């Protein structure tokens, strides 16, 4: 059995954020990782601006987007 649990370390003890369903007085192996921050500052436009240029796609994606999304016939040159 494995679980992912978040906890706060108060300097001496790890305190889980939620109650755990574990057997008392039993030994467990714990892997410690720093929690990754998922909070974003700013609005959706700031997030989109940060993503600009990070996606690699074909030049034709902008021209043929209906074909890729909906299966419409290819545009003629």
mmCIF file of C-alpha atoms in Angstrom, residues 37-75:
data_model
loop_
_atom_site.group_PDB
_atom_site.id
_atom_site.type_symbol
_atom_site.label_atom_id
_atom_site.label_comp_id
_atom_site.label_asym_id
_atom_site.label_seq_id
_atom_site.Cartn_x
_atom_site.Cartn_y
_atom_site.Cartn_z
ATOM 1 C CA UNK A 37 4.214 25.384 -5.607
ATOM 2 C CA UNK A 38 1.298 25.402 -8.040
ATOM 3 C CA UNK A 39 0.027 28.836 -7.151
ATOM 4 C CA UNK A 40 0.297 31.335 -9.960
ATOM 5 C CA UNK A 41 0.396 35.057 -9.619
ATOM 6 C CA UNK A 42 -1.463 37.210 -12.060
ATOM 7 C CA UNK A 43 -4.314 36.329 -14.357
ATOM 8 C CA UNK A 44 -4.807 33.901 -17.240
ATOM 9 C CA UNK A 45 -3.159 36.305 -19.676
ATOM 10 C CA UNK A 46 0.071 36.165 -17.649
ATOM 11 C CA UNK A 47 0.010 32.367 -17.801
ATOM 12 C CA UNK A 48 -0.605 32.399 -21.561
ATOM 13 C CA UNK A 49 2.166 34.951 -22.083
ATOM 14 C CA UNK A 50 4.589 32.698 -20.210
ATOM 15 C CA UNK A 51 3.680 29.814 -22.543
ATOM 16 C CA UNK A 52 4.143 31.753 -25.793
ATOM 17 C CA UNK A 53 6.848 30.118 -27.882
ATOM 18 C CA UNK A 54 7.126 27.055 -25.670
ATOM 19 C CA UNK A 55 5.032 24.784 -27.916
ATOM 20 C CA UNK A 56 6.710 23.362 -30.992
ATOM 21 C CA UNK A 57 4.219 22.785 -33.810
ATOM 22 C CA UNK A 58 4.080 22.696 -37.561
ATOM 23 C CA UNK A 59 3.641 25.974 -39.433
ATOM 24 C CA UNK A 60 0.618 24.387 -41.101
ATOM 25 C CA UNK A 61 -1.170 23.993 -37.783
ATOM 26 C CA UNK A 62 -2.329 27.607 -38.037
ATOM 27 C CA UNK A 63 -3.463 27.172 -41.647
ATOM 28 C CA UNK A 64 -4.956 23.677 -41.374
ATOM 29 C CA UNK A 65 -6.350 23.798 -37.826
ATOM 30 C CA UNK A 66 -9.892 22.878 -38.981
ATOM 31 C CA UNK A 67 -8.496 19.847 -40.796
ATOM 32 C CA UNK A 68 -6.638 18.666 -37.684
ATOM 33 C CA UNK A 69 -9.538 19.340 -35.302
ATOM 34 C CA UNK A 70 -12.586 18.414 -37.364
ATOM 35 C CA UNK A 71 -11.296 16.338 -40.287
ATOM 36 C CA UNK A 72 -12.338 18.870 -42.937
ATOM 37 C CA UNK A 73 -10.696 18.633 -46.386
ATOM 38 C CA UNK A 74 -7.190 20.048 -46.835
ATOM 39 C CA UNK A 75 -6.996 23.622 -48.144
#
